[in-house]
Each structure stands twice: as structure tokens, then as C-alpha cells.
Tab-separated table of C-alpha atoms in Angstrom:
chain	number	residue	atom	x	y	z
D	1	UNK	CA	-0.004	0.169	-0.264
D	2	UNK	CA	1.326	3.284	-0.970
D	3	UNK	CA	1.347	5.933	1.949
D	4	UNK	CA	1.761	9.754	0.694
D	5	UNK	CA	5.340	11.860	1.453
D	6	UNK	CA	2.657	14.325	3.908
D	7	UNK	CA	1.222	10.968	6.125
D	8	UNK	CA	5.074	9.343	6.151
D	9	UNK	CA	6.675	13.010	7.276
D	10	UNK	CA	3.478	13.406	9.723
D	11	UNK	CA	3.912	10.382	11.313
D	12	UNK	CA	7.358	9.998	11.194
D	13	UNK	CA	7.491	13.987	13.329
D	14	UNK	CA	4.704	12.264	15.675
D	15	UNK	CA	6.132	9.315	16.571
D	16	UNK	CA	9.542	11.731	17.771
D	17	UNK	CA	7.818	13.991	19.199
D	18	UNK	CA	5.642	11.101	21.217
D	19	UNK	CA	9.322	9.405	21.767
D	20	UNK	CA	10.876	12.462	23.127
D	21	UNK	CA	8.352	13.649	25.038
D	22	UNK	CA	7.811	10.239	26.769
D	23	UNK	CA	11.574	9.567	27.356
D	24	UNK	CA	12.163	13.155	28.778
D	25	UNK	CA	9.175	12.816	31.035
D	26	UNK	CA	10.042	9.608	32.270
D	27	UNK	CA	13.848	11.023	33.027
D	28	UNK	CA	12.658	13.908	34.239
D	29	UNK	CA	10.321	12.380	36.532
D	30	UNK	CA	12.192	9.779	37.614
D	31	UNK	CA	14.733	12.422	38.727
D	32	UNK	CA	12.806	14.894	40.369
D	33	UNK	CA	11.059	12.187	42.256
D	34	UNK	CA	14.200	10.608	43.578
D	35	UNK	CA	15.663	13.918	44.835
D	36	UNK	CA	12.486	14.919	46.498
D	37	UNK	CA	12.014	11.546	48.186
D	38	UNK	CA	15.643	12.258	49.196
D	39	UNK	CA	15.283	15.633	50.074
D	40	UNK	CA	11.866	14.474	52.455
D	41	UNK	CA	14.266	11.110	53.843
D	42	UNK	CA	16.645	13.720	54.821
D	43	UNK	CA	13.846	16.031	56.490
D	44	UNK	CA	12.314	13.399	58.198
D	45	UNK	CA	15.521	12.327	59.413
D	46	UNK	CA	16.146	15.626	60.877
D	47	UNK	CA	12.196	15.454	62.466
D	48	UNK	CA	12.942	12.242	64.018
D	49	UNK	CA	16.005	13.891	65.400
D	50	UNK	CA	14.188	16.457	66.972
D	51	UNK	CA	11.556	14.785	68.581
D	52	UNK	CA	13.999	12.562	70.302
D	53	UNK	CA	16.251	15.141	71.038
D	54	UNK	CA	13.246	17.052	72.830
D	55	UNK	CA	11.933	13.567	74.402
D	56	UNK	CA	15.186	13.616	75.827
D	57	UNK	CA	15.623	16.856	77.055
D	58	UNK	CA	12.184	16.987	78.591
D	59	UNK	CA	12.509	13.948	80.499
D	60	UNK	CA	13.002	14.327	84.458
D	61	UNK	CA	13.188	11.242	86.360
D	62	UNK	CA	12.695	13.131	89.337
D	63	UNK	CA	8.778	14.238	88.544
D	64	UNK	CA	6.707	13.746	91.528
D	65	UNK	CA	4.221	11.148	89.419
D	66	UNK	CA	6.041	8.089	89.827
D	67	UNK	CA	4.602	6.796	86.994
D	68	UNK	CA	5.671	8.793	84.629
D	69	UNK	CA	8.666	11.052	83.660
D	70	UNK	CA	6.935	13.905	82.097
D	71	UNK	CA	4.359	16.537	83.352
D	72	UNK	CA	1.328	17.387	81.315
D	73	UNK	CA	2.878	20.055	79.280
D	74	UNK	CA	5.888	17.735	78.117
D	75	UNK	CA	3.196	15.051	77.161
D	76	UNK	CA	1.337	17.663	75.033
D	77	UNK	CA	3.767	18.344	73.300
D	78	UNK	CA	5.547	14.731	72.513
D	79	UNK	CA	1.843	14.237	70.977
D	80	UNK	CA	1.953	16.892	69.191
D	81	UNK	CA	5.080	15.894	67.643
D	82	UNK	CA	3.731	12.531	67.029
D	83	UNK	CA	0.453	13.686	65.803
D	84	UNK	CA	2.141	16.131	63.315
D	85	UNK	CA	5.278	13.868	62.168
D	86	UNK	CA	2.946	10.678	61.900
D	87	UNK	CA	5.155	8.659	64.370
D	88	UNK	CA	4.931	6.106	67.058
D	89	UNK	CA	6.641	7.397	70.579
D	90	UNK	CA	7.263	5.594	73.391
D	91	UNK	CA	9.270	6.170	76.646
D	92	UNK	CA	10.728	3.771	79.180
D	93	UNK	CA	11.907	4.399	82.157
D	94	UNK	CA	15.489	2.969	83.816
D	95	UNK	CA	13.405	0.059	85.072
D	96	UNK	CA	11.836	-0.572	81.467
D	97	UNK	CA	8.829	0.298	82.438
D	98	UNK	CA	6.614	2.603	79.919
D	99	UNK	CA	6.087	6.044	81.348
D	100	UNK	CA	5.185	7.819	77.600
D	101	UNK	CA	3.500	6.724	74.628
D	102	UNK	CA	1.862	8.495	72.017
D	103	UNK	CA	-0.724	6.284	72.010
D	104	UNK	CA	-1.839	6.767	75.525
D	105	UNK	CA	-5.737	7.937	75.869
D	106	UNK	CA	-6.201	11.163	78.404
D	107	UNK	CA	-8.595	8.994	79.983
D	108	UNK	CA	-6.262	6.605	81.195
D	109	UNK	CA	-4.858	8.559	84.252
D	110	UNK	CA	-3.365	6.021	86.357
D	111	UNK	CA	-0.776	5.404	84.134
D	112	UNK	CA	-1.260	1.938	82.991
D	113	UNK	CA	-0.256	1.335	79.490
D	114	UNK	CA	-3.518	-0.283	77.814
D	115	UNK	CA	-2.371	-3.306	75.819
D	116	UNK	CA	-4.067	-2.604	72.973
D	117	UNK	CA	-2.927	0.613	72.326
D	118	UNK	CA	0.368	0.131	70.652
D	119	UNK	CA	-1.880	-2.058	68.297
D	120	UNK	CA	-4.316	0.060	67.760
D	121	UNK	CA	-1.857	2.712	66.772
D	122	UNK	CA	-0.291	0.413	64.096
D	123	UNK	CA	-3.950	-0.088	62.788
D	124	UNK	CA	-4.096	3.773	62.662
D	125	UNK	CA	-0.814	4.195	60.575
D	126	UNK	CA	-1.789	1.440	58.376
D	127	UNK	CA	-4.623	2.666	57.624
D	128	UNK	CA	-2.995	5.857	56.513
D	129	UNK	CA	-0.495	4.499	54.914
D	130	UNK	CA	0.062	1.498	52.249
D	131	UNK	CA	0.441	-1.951	53.921
D	132	UNK	CA	3.444	-2.458	51.432
D	133	UNK	CA	5.667	-0.403	53.195
D	134	UNK	CA	7.650	-1.667	56.127
D	135	UNK	CA	7.130	-0.330	59.842
D	136	UNK	CA	10.686	0.648	61.480
D	137	UNK	CA	10.898	0.796	65.302
D	138	UNK	CA	14.655	2.246	66.544
D	139	UNK	CA	15.281	2.423	70.159
D	140	UNK	CA	17.132	5.171	71.624
D	141	UNK	CA	19.042	5.629	74.990
D	142	UNK	CA	18.159	8.574	77.279
D	143	UNK	CA	21.003	10.041	79.447
D	144	UNK	CA	21.200	12.136	81.849
D	145	UNK	CA	24.972	13.467	82.135
D	146	UNK	CA	26.487	9.806	81.771
D	147	UNK	CA	24.359	8.071	83.490
D	148	UNK	CA	21.680	6.505	81.341
D	149	UNK	CA	18.023	7.136	82.294
D	150	UNK	CA	15.395	5.396	80.026
D	151	UNK	CA	15.043	4.337	76.278
D	152	UNK	CA	12.719	6.025	73.764
D	153	UNK	CA	11.216	4.234	71.169
D	154	UNK	CA	10.081	5.800	67.689
D	155	UNK	CA	8.431	3.523	65.569
D	156	UNK	CA	7.078	4.820	61.609
D	157	UNK	CA	6.503	3.480	58.183
D	158	UNK	CA	8.918	3.285	55.914
D	159	UNK	CA	7.171	6.012	53.553
D	160	UNK	CA	5.822	7.972	56.512
D	161	UNK	CA	7.727	11.297	55.223
D	162	UNK	CA	5.114	11.194	52.476
D	163	UNK	CA	2.624	13.784	54.107
D	164	UNK	CA	-0.440	14.775	52.837
D	165	UNK	CA	1.311	17.758	51.592
D	166	UNK	CA	4.252	15.973	49.942
D	167	UNK	CA	1.979	13.642	48.067
D	168	UNK	CA	0.030	16.349	46.592
D	169	UNK	CA	2.804	17.977	45.297
D	170	UNK	CA	4.183	14.630	43.812
D	171	UNK	CA	0.531	13.877	42.323
D	172	UNK	CA	0.598	18.003	41.002
D	173	UNK	CA	4.359	17.402	39.671
D	174	UNK	CA	2.664	14.307	37.698
D	175	UNK	CA	-0.124	16.108	36.130
D	176	UNK	CA	2.279	18.843	35.256
D	177	UNK	CA	4.170	16.264	33.280
D	178	UNK	CA	1.333	14.763	31.457
D	179	UNK	CA	-0.294	18.430	30.534
D	180	UNK	CA	3.202	19.425	29.130
D	181	UNK	CA	3.381	16.156	27.180
D	182	UNK	CA	-0.230	16.392	25.846
D	183	UNK	CA	0.315	20.080	24.676
D	184	UNK	CA	3.562	19.540	23.385
D	185	UNK	CA	2.401	16.583	21.461
D	186	UNK	CA	-0.486	18.675	20.116
D	187	UNK	CA	1.951	21.517	19.321
D	188	UNK	CA	4.647	19.045	17.742
D	189	UNK	CA	1.603	17.558	15.449
D	190	UNK	CA	0.232	20.736	14.077
D	191	UNK	CA	4.144	21.961	13.435
D	192	UNK	CA	4.690	18.413	11.865
D	193	UNK	CA	1.728	18.820	9.320
D	194	UNK	CA	2.697	22.631	8.448
D	195	UNK	CA	6.059	21.637	7.941
D	196	UNK	CA	5.162	18.300	5.844
D	197	UNK	CA	2.474	20.467	3.688
D	198	UNK	CA	5.705	22.828	3.024
D	199	UNK	CA	7.898	20.359	1.945
D	200	UNK	CA	4.926	18.120	-0.084
D	201	UNK	CA	3.154	21.198	-1.802
D	202	UNK	CA	6.401	22.170	-3.523
D	203	UNK	CA	7.098	18.415	-4.333
D	204	UNK	CA	3.225	18.028	-5.612
D	205	UNK	CA	3.695	20.655	-7.902
D	206	UNK	CA	7.162	19.510	-9.186
D	207	UNK	CA	5.523	16.213	-9.770
D	208	UNK	CA	2.178	17.717	-11.731
D	209	UNK	CA	5.154	19.474	-13.951
D	210	UNK	CA	6.975	16.314	-14.584
D	211	UNK	CA	3.958	14.373	-15.290
D	212	UNK	CA	2.967	17.309	-17.971
D	213	UNK	CA	6.024	16.883	-19.580
D	214	UNK	CA	6.186	12.817	-19.522
D	215	UNK	CA	2.695	13.118	-21.254
D	216	UNK	CA	4.077	15.320	-23.923
D	217	UNK	CA	3.575	18.735	-22.807
D	218	UNK	CA	7.296	20.221	-22.921
D	219	UNK	CA	6.429	23.646	-22.472
D	220	UNK	CA	4.999	22.500	-18.646
D	221	UNK	CA	7.313	24.253	-16.155
D	222	UNK	CA	7.485	23.926	-12.297
D	223	UNK	CA	6.511	27.446	-11.061
D	224	UNK	CA	7.132	27.510	-7.204
D	225	UNK	CA	9.104	29.507	-4.917
D	226	UNK	CA	11.118	27.485	-2.178
D	227	UNK	CA	14.052	27.956	-0.293
D	228	UNK	CA	14.784	24.775	0.778
D	229	UNK	CA	17.821	23.775	-0.993
D	230	UNK	CA	17.202	20.248	-2.299
D	231	UNK	CA	13.656	21.090	-3.941
D	232	UNK	CA	15.167	24.387	-5.442
D	233	UNK	CA	17.543	22.046	-7.216
D	234	UNK	CA	15.104	19.463	-8.062
D	235	UNK	CA	13.052	22.126	-9.738
D	236	UNK	CA	15.908	23.548	-11.757
D	237	UNK	CA	17.087	20.070	-12.619
D	238	UNK	CA	13.148	19.681	-13.860
D	239	UNK	CA	12.606	22.465	-15.623
D	240	UNK	CA	16.456	22.099	-17.499
D	241	UNK	CA	15.014	18.600	-18.449
D	242	UNK	CA	11.918	20.153	-20.040
D	243	UNK	CA	13.996	22.772	-21.934
D	244	UNK	CA	16.410	20.505	-22.931
D	245	UNK	CA	13.409	17.988	-24.032
D	246	UNK	CA	11.855	20.933	-26.065
D	247	UNK	CA	15.160	22.054	-27.492
D	248	UNK	CA	15.593	18.733	-28.795
D	249	UNK	CA	12.241	18.216	-29.912
D	250	UNK	CA	12.687	21.127	-31.905
D	251	UNK	CA	16.049	20.002	-33.617
D	252	UNK	CA	14.414	16.594	-34.258
D	253	UNK	CA	11.274	17.977	-36.055
D	254	UNK	CA	13.952	20.164	-37.805
D	255	UNK	CA	16.529	17.626	-38.639
D	256	UNK	CA	13.102	15.555	-40.430
D	257	UNK	CA	12.409	18.513	-42.746
D	258	UNK	CA	15.908	19.285	-43.378
D	259	UNK	CA	16.938	15.335	-43.903
D	260	UNK	CA	13.878	15.144	-46.165
D	261	UNK	CA	14.933	18.354	-47.775
D	262	UNK	CA	18.242	16.538	-48.396
D	263	UNK	CA	17.067	13.373	-49.534
D	264	UNK	CA	14.385	14.761	-51.865
D	265	UNK	CA	16.747	17.301	-53.957
D	266	UNK	CA	19.188	15.208	-55.123
D	267	UNK	CA	16.405	12.397	-55.808
D	268	UNK	CA	14.288	14.549	-57.640
D	269	UNK	CA	17.258	15.743	-59.726
D	270	UNK	CA	18.283	12.419	-60.478
D	271	UNK	CA	14.947	11.420	-61.296
D	272	UNK	CA	14.193	14.097	-63.279
D	273	UNK	CA	17.714	13.738	-65.135
D	274	UNK	CA	16.991	10.034	-65.938
D	275	UNK	CA	13.437	10.663	-67.283
D	276	UNK	CA	15.151	13.149	-69.752
D	277	UNK	CA	17.449	10.386	-70.636
D	278	UNK	CA	14.622	7.813	-71.066
D	279	UNK	CA	12.691	10.739	-73.258
D	280	UNK	CA	15.663	11.330	-75.223
D	281	UNK	CA	15.634	15.082	-74.250
D	282	UNK	CA	18.830	14.870	-72.322
D	283	UNK	CA	22.194	13.141	-73.865
D	284	UNK	CA	24.476	11.044	-71.590
D	285	UNK	CA	27.249	13.665	-71.817
D	286	UNK	CA	30.219	13.871	-69.576
D	287	UNK	CA	28.816	16.946	-67.654
D	288	UNK	CA	25.535	15.716	-67.267
D	289	UNK	CA	27.094	12.422	-65.580
D	290	UNK	CA	29.145	14.464	-63.568
D	291	UNK	CA	26.178	15.850	-62.275
D	292	UNK	CA	24.456	12.654	-61.562
D	293	UNK	CA	27.768	11.618	-59.693
D	294	UNK	CA	27.710	14.975	-57.544
D	295	UNK	CA	23.933	14.056	-56.088
D	296	UNK	CA	24.520	10.755	-55.768
D	297	UNK	CA	27.815	11.609	-53.776
D	298	UNK	CA	25.739	14.130	-51.278
D	299	UNK	CA	23.299	10.973	-50.799
D	300	UNK	CA	26.382	8.608	-49.575
D	301	UNK	CA	27.981	11.453	-48.152
D	302	UNK	CA	24.680	11.954	-46.117
D	303	UNK	CA	23.849	8.496	-45.675
D	304	UNK	CA	27.746	7.999	-44.404
D	305	UNK	CA	27.113	10.788	-41.677
D	306	UNK	CA	24.051	9.226	-40.024
D	307	UNK	CA	25.552	6.137	-40.091
D	308	UNK	CA	28.710	7.566	-37.880
D	309	UNK	CA	26.611	8.926	-35.586
D	310	UNK	CA	24.224	5.841	-35.255
D	311	UNK	CA	27.611	3.920	-34.061
D	312	UNK	CA	28.989	7.044	-31.717
D	313	UNK	CA	25.386	6.525	-29.982
D	314	UNK	CA	25.322	2.721	-30.055
D	315	UNK	CA	28.239	2.323	-28.018
D	316	UNK	CA	31.200	3.997	-26.448
D	317	UNK	CA	33.878	4.731	-29.088
D	318	UNK	CA	36.613	1.849	-29.692
D	319	UNK	CA	39.728	4.279	-30.042
D	320	UNK	CA	42.760	2.151	-31.610
D	321	UNK	CA	45.583	4.347	-30.323
D	322	UNK	CA	49.127	4.627	-30.981
D	323	UNK	CA	52.460	6.780	-30.883
D	324	UNK	CA	52.341	8.352	-33.989
D	325	UNK	CA	54.028	12.306	-35.051
D	326	UNK	CA	50.330	14.676	-34.988
D	327	UNK	CA	52.832	17.285	-36.301
D	328	UNK	CA	53.415	15.649	-39.626
D	329	UNK	CA	50.134	14.148	-39.861
D	330	UNK	CA	48.516	17.436	-39.589
D	331	UNK	CA	50.536	18.636	-42.144
D	332	UNK	CA	49.214	15.657	-44.486
D	333	UNK	CA	46.113	16.584	-43.919
D	334	UNK	CA	46.579	20.124	-44.880
D	335	UNK	CA	48.112	19.402	-47.823
D	336	UNK	CA	45.241	17.134	-49.036
D	337	UNK	CA	42.644	20.004	-48.612
D	338	UNK	CA	45.005	22.769	-50.047
D	339	UNK	CA	44.471	21.978	-54.386
D	340	UNK	CA	40.502	21.950	-53.453
D	341	UNK	CA	41.109	25.119	-51.782
D	342	UNK	CA	43.228	26.859	-54.308
D	343	UNK	CA	40.511	25.977	-56.978
D	344	UNK	CA	38.337	28.188	-55.471
D	345	UNK	CA	40.965	30.885	-54.599
D	346	UNK	CA	41.103	30.415	-50.796
D	347	UNK	CA	44.131	30.325	-49.056
D	348	UNK	CA	45.901	27.975	-45.993
D	349	UNK	CA	48.122	29.318	-43.764
D	350	UNK	CA	49.949	26.682	-41.531
D	351	UNK	CA	51.842	27.208	-37.928
D	352	UNK	CA	52.653	24.008	-36.840
D	353	UNK	CA	55.640	22.752	-34.359
D	354	UNK	CA	57.480	20.168	-35.348
D	355	UNK	CA	58.122	16.302	-34.041
D	356	UNK	CA	55.088	16.528	-31.750
D	357	UNK	CA	54.551	12.516	-30.418
D	358	UNK	CA	51.436	11.503	-28.958
D	359	UNK	CA	49.773	8.372	-28.302
D	360	UNK	CA	46.099	8.902	-30.167
D	361	UNK	CA	43.838	7.547	-32.682
D	362	UNK	CA	45.177	8.571	-36.055
D	363	UNK	CA	42.118	7.559	-38.000
D	364	UNK	CA	40.048	9.612	-35.620
D	365	UNK	CA	42.445	12.379	-35.308
D	366	UNK	CA	42.377	12.506	-39.518
D	367	UNK	CA	38.434	12.727	-39.188
D	368	UNK	CA	38.132	15.737	-36.847
D	369	UNK	CA	40.401	17.883	-38.953
D	370	UNK	CA	38.878	16.923	-41.929
D	371	UNK	CA	35.459	17.991	-40.305
D	372	UNK	CA	36.440	20.938	-39.446
D	373	UNK	CA	38.271	21.997	-42.756
D	374	UNK	CA	35.360	20.711	-44.723
D	375	UNK	CA	33.273	23.378	-42.939
D	376	UNK	CA	35.358	26.048	-43.171
D	377	UNK	CA	35.648	25.473	-46.657
D	378	UNK	CA	31.922	25.386	-47.275
D	379	UNK	CA	31.620	29.357	-45.549
D	380	UNK	CA	34.534	31.412	-46.468
D	381	UNK	CA	33.907	34.377	-48.713
D	382	UNK	CA	35.935	35.347	-51.978
D	383	UNK	CA	39.917	35.569	-51.369
D	384	UNK	CA	38.886	33.433	-48.157
D	385	UNK	CA	41.631	32.081	-45.732
D	386	UNK	CA	42.060	29.325	-42.631
D	387	UNK	CA	44.513	29.064	-40.581
D	388	UNK	CA	45.698	26.446	-38.784
D	389	UNK	CA	48.199	25.788	-35.756
D	390	UNK	CA	49.570	23.281	-33.406
D	391	UNK	CA	51.201	24.020	-30.481
D	392	UNK	CA	52.258	21.712	-27.626
D	393	UNK	CA	51.758	23.818	-23.996
D	394	UNK	CA	52.550	21.717	-20.987
D	395	UNK	CA	51.172	18.759	-20.970
D	396	UNK	CA	48.577	19.537	-23.383
D	397	UNK	CA	48.448	19.958	-27.398
D	398	UNK	CA	46.356	22.722	-28.389
D	399	UNK	CA	45.052	22.472	-31.994
D	400	UNK	CA	43.346	26.040	-33.675
D	401	UNK	CA	41.391	26.064	-36.686
D	402	UNK	CA	40.704	30.207	-37.478
D	403	UNK	CA	38.681	31.149	-40.858
D	404	UNK	CA	37.692	34.629	-42.278
D	405	UNK	CA	34.017	33.131	-42.978
D	406	UNK	CA	30.954	34.419	-42.557
D	407	UNK	CA	30.480	33.632	-38.847
D	408	UNK	CA	27.788	32.001	-36.706
D	409	UNK	CA	25.423	34.009	-34.754
D	410	UNK	CA	25.920	34.357	-31.032
D	411	UNK	CA	21.848	32.790	-30.703
D	412	UNK	CA	23.110	29.364	-32.438
D	413	UNK	CA	26.949	28.536	-30.535
D	414	UNK	CA	25.554	27.422	-27.907
D	415	UNK	CA	24.012	24.594	-30.220
D	416	UNK	CA	26.570	24.035	-33.031
D	417	UNK	CA	27.246	21.061	-31.556
D	418	UNK	CA	24.137	19.367	-31.150
D	419	UNK	CA	23.291	16.782	-33.906
D	420	UNK	CA	21.258	17.930	-36.826
D	421	UNK	CA	21.618	21.862	-35.590
D	422	UNK	CA	22.204	24.042	-38.381
D	423	UNK	CA	22.343	28.219	-38.233
D	424	UNK	CA	19.971	30.012	-40.662
D	425	UNK	CA	23.514	30.773	-42.494
D	426	UNK	CA	23.961	27.073	-43.409
D	427	UNK	CA	20.366	26.051	-44.040
D	428	UNK	CA	20.544	29.254	-46.745
D	429	UNK	CA	23.469	27.683	-48.577
D	430	UNK	CA	23.055	25.227	-51.306
D	431	UNK	CA	26.283	23.454	-49.802
D	432	UNK	CA	24.891	23.240	-46.277
D	433	UNK	CA	25.516	20.102	-44.112
D	434	UNK	CA	22.842	18.198	-42.415
D	435	UNK	CA	24.007	18.959	-38.902
D	436	UNK	CA	25.965	16.456	-38.086
D	437	UNK	CA	29.941	16.870	-38.843
D	438	UNK	CA	30.232	19.095	-35.331
D	439	UNK	CA	28.429	16.544	-33.028
D	440	UNK	CA	30.906	13.349	-34.402
D	441	UNK	CA	33.961	16.153	-34.375
D	442	UNK	CA	33.182	17.031	-30.659
D	443	UNK	CA	32.337	12.998	-30.024
D	444	UNK	CA	35.851	11.828	-31.478
D	445	UNK	CA	37.634	14.979	-29.468
D	446	UNK	CA	35.858	14.142	-25.983
D	447	UNK	CA	36.754	9.970	-26.813
D	448	UNK	CA	40.456	11.814	-26.658
D	449	UNK	CA	39.611	13.232	-23.042
D	450	UNK	CA	40.011	16.607	-24.810
D	451	UNK	CA	37.558	19.606	-25.122
D	452	UNK	CA	36.657	21.707	-28.249
D	453	UNK	CA	35.201	25.523	-27.945
D	454	UNK	CA	34.537	27.935	-30.805
D	455	UNK	CA	34.401	31.584	-30.911
D	456	UNK	CA	33.035	33.203	-33.818
D	457	UNK	CA	31.547	36.752	-35.031
D	458	UNK	CA	29.318	37.581	-38.029
D	459	UNK	CA	31.485	38.742	-40.876
D	460	UNK	CA	34.388	38.461	-38.832
D	461	UNK	CA	35.244	34.487	-38.812
D	462	UNK	CA	35.197	31.239	-36.416
D	463	UNK	CA	37.870	29.892	-34.214
D	464	UNK	CA	37.488	26.131	-33.795
D	465	UNK	CA	40.174	25.649	-30.643
D	466	UNK	CA	41.159	21.985	-29.285
D	467	UNK	CA	42.777	21.039	-26.279
D	468	UNK	CA	44.122	17.169	-26.000
D	469	UNK	CA	45.977	16.104	-23.156
D	470	UNK	CA	49.236	14.025	-23.380
């Protein structure tokens, strides 16, 4: 089952907040409760010490009442301590006779201890505190000077330090933790939903734009504003993809028209000439046969370029590298073009460093230079010239082919290496190519880990610069 990103992010944020709150509450509650209990236990010990000290200070072994060593005020004070501190107090004299008990009733004036009083006191404390806690009694000696005169017994439950006020405080503390956790959970959920929507909303817009592009609407764009870096880059990538696909689609349409035109023109000429030959209107002269040959040659070149481009796309180029003198090879290619250039009145100027040895594919290098020379030849004006230079600089070889031809419009420069792309200038030339030669040239250069760039100005000329690493 597919779950939306909004739900996933909201749920993840909610679980994170809930887990954080739960852990924080447990740790905080445990630490605060432990510290508070430690504080109360310390307070209980101080109070017991205070009661013990008071009982010892108030003890009078020479009191006139033989059954007790405390007067009425002392007894009242000790009973108040017993009640306020929730402890049992019992004092015995040196003869182990009970002279005071906090459970003693005022009606027992005879000083005799009711045998059930201690049990009643225990029951009273058990009713007040949970029976799960241990009842503890401790005996302390009563001394006057250096003489022991009696014993005081103090009894309490192990949780007796939890008086009503402390219990209320702990309950209020726990409730405050629960309320805080609930409020934090609600706030976290709201913030999580807002943040998730803030993230998923632009993604949905980008997705919608991508779906439109997938369905053929190449003009669709992801138009949104975002401050999230990743979403911003994704938006730009989708828009760049749309722009690229749109350009490629336009190039394909243009290519279809160009290829149809390139094929139709020579085929129409051939058909017309052959019909003329069949009808006896045209004679099979050398001039007419030469015209046939030129048209057939155009068709062969076009098909060959298409085949080469297809082979380049099918897989990586298999380079047959070897060591050779690139200086001599460049001069050799240049010399092969001189006769063709001279026939049109063009010049080729050479500035080639001698004896540069490279490890490259010789045939592919020849094709690179051949394509660039052929390209320059098509667009040279009267008295045009091409300057070729080959230099070795540091760890690279720089090949430049500069001409004074008609140039390339600046709007076309970014696209001239794209397949089937031809500027308006080249389209209007009868000798205009198919727009594949420079694409092939760039692929061959990059196969050698090289780079190619172009500079051009209208009616000033064009410079192709190629760099090969040594």
C-alpha cells in the first residue's frame, strides 16, 4: 500500500515528538521524584532527631508522678510531635517501665498502658499508609550526664515521610508532566503537519509538471518559490530537463525537415535527369553524368554521416591508439585540402610545431581535422583563408583552426554541436551540411579526453580550439 509523503513525514514527526516527550518525562519524573524523596527522607531524619532530642530534654526522672517522667505540658508537646510527624513515640524508664506513649489516652490517668494501644496505633498508621511499606521501630537511650536513665522508642512506616502535602506535590508534579506532554504533543503534531505540507506541496507541483512533460507537454514548467535547497535544485533540474527536451524536440522536427529536403533534392534531380535520358531530351554527356555523380555523392555523404552518428550513439568509441607524429599528420591532412582550396581561390596558412609525438587514434584525429576543414571550406568568402596552428604547451596539445568566413550568430553558438542543428546561414547555403559533422567531431574529441570550443563573429570569422592532454 502506497502512503503519501505528507502522511509519512507527519507520522515520523509525531513518533519522534512522542518518543522524545516520553523519554524526557520519564527521566525528568524519575530524577525529580528521586531528588524530592531524598529531600523528604532527610527532612524526616531531621524531624526524628528533633523529636528524640525533645523527648530526652523533657525527660525528668525526679518528676513527682511515679508513673511518669513527663508533666502534662511535656506530654502534650510530645503528642503534638507524634501527630504532626506521623510517628509512634514510647518512653521507658531505667526499669523498662513505660512512662509515656503517644497512643496513651487522656482517660488513662492511672499511668497504666493499655495493651491494645500500640496495636491500635499500628492499625491507625496502616490505615493511613499502605501496608506494602515496612513498619520500623528504633530504640535510643536517654542519658542525663553520663548516666542512662531510660529508653525512647520511635516507630514509623518507611513511607511516612510522604505526608499529605508531599503527596499532593508529587501528584501535581506528575499531572504537570502529563499536561505538558499532551500540549507538546499537540503542538508537535501541528508543526509536523505544517512542515510536511511545506515540503510536500512544492514536490506535488514538481510532480505535476513532470507528469505533464512525460505526457508530451514540453512547455510545462515547475513554477514555484522555495527556500529549501534540495527542492530548489530539483525544480531547476526538472525545468532544465523540460527546456532541453523541448529544444531536442524542435531539433528533431527541424532535422526531419532537413533530412527530407536533403534527400528529396538530389533524388528529384536524379529522377528528372533519368526521365530526360529515357525521353531522349537529355543526352548522356560527360557533364550530365558528372552532375549525376555529384548528387549521388551527396546522398552517400548524408547516409554515411547518419551511420557514423548512429555508431557513436550505440556504444563508447573503440579507439585504436598508437604513437605517431601528430605534426606530420596535420601537415599531411592540410596538404590534401590545398588543391581544393586553391581551386576556389582560398588560402591555407600553417603554423605547426614540429615533431610532436602523441598516443592517439590516428584515423579519428584525421576525421576531426577533416571535418573542421570541410566546415570552414563551405562558408569562406571570396579570397577566404584558413589558419591552422598546432602547439604543445605544458602537458597538452592545442589545435586551432581559424577562418575569416561568414561566422556563426551568437544565438546559435550554444547549439552548434547538437545533432542536426544548423544555423540560418548554413541552411541557406546550397552546400550546407546535415548538421552532423560537428556533433561527430565533438564526440571524437571527448573520446580522447579532450575539449573543443568555438568563438565566432558575424562576417569576421570563426575559431575552433581543441585541446588534447598528453
